[in-house]
mmCIF file of C-alpha atoms in Angstrom:
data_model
loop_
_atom_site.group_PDB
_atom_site.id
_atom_site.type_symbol
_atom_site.label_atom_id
_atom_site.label_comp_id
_atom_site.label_asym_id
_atom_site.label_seq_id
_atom_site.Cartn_x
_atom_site.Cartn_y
_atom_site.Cartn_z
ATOM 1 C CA UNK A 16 -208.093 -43.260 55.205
ATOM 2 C CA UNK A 17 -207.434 -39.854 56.820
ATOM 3 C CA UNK A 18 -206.241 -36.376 55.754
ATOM 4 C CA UNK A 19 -204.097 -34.949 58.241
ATOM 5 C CA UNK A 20 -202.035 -32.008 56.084
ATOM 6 C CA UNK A 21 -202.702 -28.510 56.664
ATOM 7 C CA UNK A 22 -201.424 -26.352 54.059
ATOM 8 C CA UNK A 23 -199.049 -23.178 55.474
ATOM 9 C CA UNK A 24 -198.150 -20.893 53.133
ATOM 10 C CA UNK A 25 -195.576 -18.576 53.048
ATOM 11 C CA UNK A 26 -196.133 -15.831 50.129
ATOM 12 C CA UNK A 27 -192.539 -13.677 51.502
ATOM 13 C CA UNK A 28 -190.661 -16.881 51.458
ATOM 14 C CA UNK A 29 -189.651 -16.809 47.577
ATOM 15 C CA UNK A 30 -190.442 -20.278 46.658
ATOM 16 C CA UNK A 31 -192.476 -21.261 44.426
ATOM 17 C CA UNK A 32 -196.335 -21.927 45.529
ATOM 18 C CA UNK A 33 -197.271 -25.443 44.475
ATOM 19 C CA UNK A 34 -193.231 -25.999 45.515
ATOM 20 C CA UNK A 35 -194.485 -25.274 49.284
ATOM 21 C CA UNK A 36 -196.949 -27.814 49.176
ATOM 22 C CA UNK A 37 -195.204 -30.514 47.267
ATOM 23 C CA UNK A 38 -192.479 -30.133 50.056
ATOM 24 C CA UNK A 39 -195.040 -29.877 53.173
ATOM 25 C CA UNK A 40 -196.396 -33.446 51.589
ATOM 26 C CA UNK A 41 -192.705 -34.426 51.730
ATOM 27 C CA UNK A 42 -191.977 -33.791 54.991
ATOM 28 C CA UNK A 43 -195.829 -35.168 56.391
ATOM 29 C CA UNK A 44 -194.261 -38.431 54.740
ATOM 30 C CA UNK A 45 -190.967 -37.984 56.603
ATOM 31 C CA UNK A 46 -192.615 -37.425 59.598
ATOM 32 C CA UNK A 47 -194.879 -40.369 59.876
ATOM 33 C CA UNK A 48 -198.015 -37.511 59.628
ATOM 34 C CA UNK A 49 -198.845 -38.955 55.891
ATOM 35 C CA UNK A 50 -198.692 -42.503 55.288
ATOM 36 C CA UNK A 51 -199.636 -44.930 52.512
ATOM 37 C CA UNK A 52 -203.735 -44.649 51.846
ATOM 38 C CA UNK A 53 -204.257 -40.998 52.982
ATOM 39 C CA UNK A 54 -206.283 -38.807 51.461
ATOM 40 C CA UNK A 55 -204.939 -35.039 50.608
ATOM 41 C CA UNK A 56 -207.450 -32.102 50.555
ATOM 42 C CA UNK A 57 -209.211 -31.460 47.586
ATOM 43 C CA UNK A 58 -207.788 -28.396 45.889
ATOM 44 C CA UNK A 59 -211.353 -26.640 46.870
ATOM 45 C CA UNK A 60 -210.515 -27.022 50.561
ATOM 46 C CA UNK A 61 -206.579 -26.133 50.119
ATOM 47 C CA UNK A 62 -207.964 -23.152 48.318
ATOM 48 C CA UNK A 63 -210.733 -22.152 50.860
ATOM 49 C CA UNK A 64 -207.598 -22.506 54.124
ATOM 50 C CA UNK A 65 -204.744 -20.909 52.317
ATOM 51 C CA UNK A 66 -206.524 -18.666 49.595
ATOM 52 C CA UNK A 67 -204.029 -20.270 47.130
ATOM 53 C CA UNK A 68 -205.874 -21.202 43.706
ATOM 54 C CA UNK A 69 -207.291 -24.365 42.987
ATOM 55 C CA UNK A 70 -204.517 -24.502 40.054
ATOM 56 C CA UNK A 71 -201.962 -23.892 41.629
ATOM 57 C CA UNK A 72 -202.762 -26.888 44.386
ATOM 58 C CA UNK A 73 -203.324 -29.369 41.176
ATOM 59 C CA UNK A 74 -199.910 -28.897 40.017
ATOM 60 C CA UNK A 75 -198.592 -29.796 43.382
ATOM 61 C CA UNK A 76 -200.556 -32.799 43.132
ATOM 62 C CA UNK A 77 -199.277 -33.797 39.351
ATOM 63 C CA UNK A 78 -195.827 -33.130 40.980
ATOM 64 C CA UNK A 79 -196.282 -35.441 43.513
ATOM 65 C CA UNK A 80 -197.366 -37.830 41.363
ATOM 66 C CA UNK A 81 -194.674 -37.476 38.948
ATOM 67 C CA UNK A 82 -192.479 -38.355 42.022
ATOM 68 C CA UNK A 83 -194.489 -40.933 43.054
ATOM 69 C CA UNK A 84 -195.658 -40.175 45.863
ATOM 70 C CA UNK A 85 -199.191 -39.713 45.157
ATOM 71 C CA UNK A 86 -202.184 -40.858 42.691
ATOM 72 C CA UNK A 87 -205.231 -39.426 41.250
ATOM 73 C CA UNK A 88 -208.302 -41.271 41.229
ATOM 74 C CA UNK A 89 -211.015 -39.786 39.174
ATOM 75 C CA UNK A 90 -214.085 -38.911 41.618
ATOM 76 C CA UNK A 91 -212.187 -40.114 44.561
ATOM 77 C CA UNK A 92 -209.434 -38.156 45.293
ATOM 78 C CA UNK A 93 -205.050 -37.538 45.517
ATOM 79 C CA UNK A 94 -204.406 -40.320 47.799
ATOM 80 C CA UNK A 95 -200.584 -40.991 49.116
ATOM 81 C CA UNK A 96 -198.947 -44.271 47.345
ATOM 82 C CA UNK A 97 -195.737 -44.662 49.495
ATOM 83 C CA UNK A 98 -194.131 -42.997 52.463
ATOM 84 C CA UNK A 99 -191.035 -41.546 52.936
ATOM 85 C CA UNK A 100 -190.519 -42.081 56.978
ATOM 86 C CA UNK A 101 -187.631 -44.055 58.544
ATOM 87 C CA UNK A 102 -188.593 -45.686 61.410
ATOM 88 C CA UNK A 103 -185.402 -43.607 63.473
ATOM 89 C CA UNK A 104 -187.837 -40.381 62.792
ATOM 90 C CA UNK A 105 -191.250 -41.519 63.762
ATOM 91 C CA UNK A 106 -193.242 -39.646 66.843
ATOM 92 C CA UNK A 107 -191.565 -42.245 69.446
ATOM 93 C CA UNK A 108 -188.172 -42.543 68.329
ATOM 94 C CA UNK A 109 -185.027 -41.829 70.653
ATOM 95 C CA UNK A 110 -183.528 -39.339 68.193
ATOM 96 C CA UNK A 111 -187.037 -37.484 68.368
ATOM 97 C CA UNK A 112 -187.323 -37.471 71.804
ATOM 98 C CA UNK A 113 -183.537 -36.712 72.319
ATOM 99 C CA UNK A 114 -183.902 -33.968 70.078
ATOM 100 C CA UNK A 115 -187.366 -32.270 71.521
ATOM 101 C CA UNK A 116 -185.343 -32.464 75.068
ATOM 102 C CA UNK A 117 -182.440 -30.419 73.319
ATOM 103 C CA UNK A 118 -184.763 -28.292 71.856
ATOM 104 C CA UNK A 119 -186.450 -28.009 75.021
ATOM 105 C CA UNK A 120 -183.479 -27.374 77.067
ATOM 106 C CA UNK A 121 -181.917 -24.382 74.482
ATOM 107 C CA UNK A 122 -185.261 -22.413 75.013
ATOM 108 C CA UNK A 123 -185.044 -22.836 79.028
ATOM 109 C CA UNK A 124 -181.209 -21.950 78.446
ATOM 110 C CA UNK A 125 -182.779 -18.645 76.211
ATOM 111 C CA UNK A 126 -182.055 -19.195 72.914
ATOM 112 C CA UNK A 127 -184.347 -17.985 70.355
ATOM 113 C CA UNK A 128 -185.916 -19.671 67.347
ATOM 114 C CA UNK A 129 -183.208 -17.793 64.916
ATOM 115 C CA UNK A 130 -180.281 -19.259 67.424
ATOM 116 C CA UNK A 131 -181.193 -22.200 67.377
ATOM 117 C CA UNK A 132 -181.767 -22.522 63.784
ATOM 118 C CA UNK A 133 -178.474 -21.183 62.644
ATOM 119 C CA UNK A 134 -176.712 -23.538 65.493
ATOM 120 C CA UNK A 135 -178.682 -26.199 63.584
ATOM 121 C CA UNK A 136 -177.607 -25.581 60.339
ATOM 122 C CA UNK A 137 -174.022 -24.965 61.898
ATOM 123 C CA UNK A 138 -174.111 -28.395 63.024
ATOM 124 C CA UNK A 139 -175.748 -30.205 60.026
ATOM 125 C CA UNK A 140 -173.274 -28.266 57.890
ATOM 126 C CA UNK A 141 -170.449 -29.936 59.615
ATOM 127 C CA UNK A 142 -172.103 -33.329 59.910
ATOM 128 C CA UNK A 143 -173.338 -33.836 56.471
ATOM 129 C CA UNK A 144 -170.606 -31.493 54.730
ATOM 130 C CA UNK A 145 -170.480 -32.563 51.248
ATOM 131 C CA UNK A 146 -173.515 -34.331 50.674
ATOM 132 C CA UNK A 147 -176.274 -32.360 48.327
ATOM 133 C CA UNK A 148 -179.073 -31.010 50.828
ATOM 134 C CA UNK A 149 -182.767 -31.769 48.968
#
């Protein structure tokens, strides 16, 4: 069992807290970083990294075990019950890899982060037009 999350938190971004970390955990499980049997941070040591009160982490927690995504055992711990990764988005996969090169290659060609974020969501918006975006 390991815990490999590291909370970021963004208090200008207008969402909700416990929302940021219920959607960090989300995208850890995407990503492969979180997987079945891991162990998320106490609320103590999410409180102590992002100075974000213990409360506020618990909720996150209940939330992500409302979704089913996570457990509580007393004395133990929030552990992670199921992951959310597809094996085409794991560290190794061609559409990773194809994608860092792009990435790679639109910062060598000079585009900034904001560029290459609103290309992005250019290009998502016409590939997945009409489909709800979570």
């Amino acid at each position: 069992m390991k815990s490999v999350v590291v909370f970021r938190i963004d208090r200008r971004s207008g969402v909700a807290t416990y929302l940021q970390i219920v959607r960090q955990v989300e995208q850890a499980l995407r990503m492969g970083a979180l997987e079945e049997g891991d162990r998320l941070p106490t609320a103590a040591q999410v409180a102590a990294t992002t100075k974000v009160n213990p409360n506020t982490t618990l909720k996150a927690y209940r939330e992500l075990e409302r979704m089913g995504l996570a457990e509580v055992r007393q004395g133990a711990g929030t552990f992670i019950t199921r992951t959310l990764a597809q094996p085409q988005s794991g560290p190794d996969s061609p559409l990773r890899t194809a994608l860092t090169d792009w990435l790679t290659q639109a910062r060598a060609e000079g585009l900034t982060g904001q560029d290459v974020t609103a290309l992005f969501h250019a290009a998502f918006e016409n590939a997945y037009r009409g489909e709800a975006a979570d």
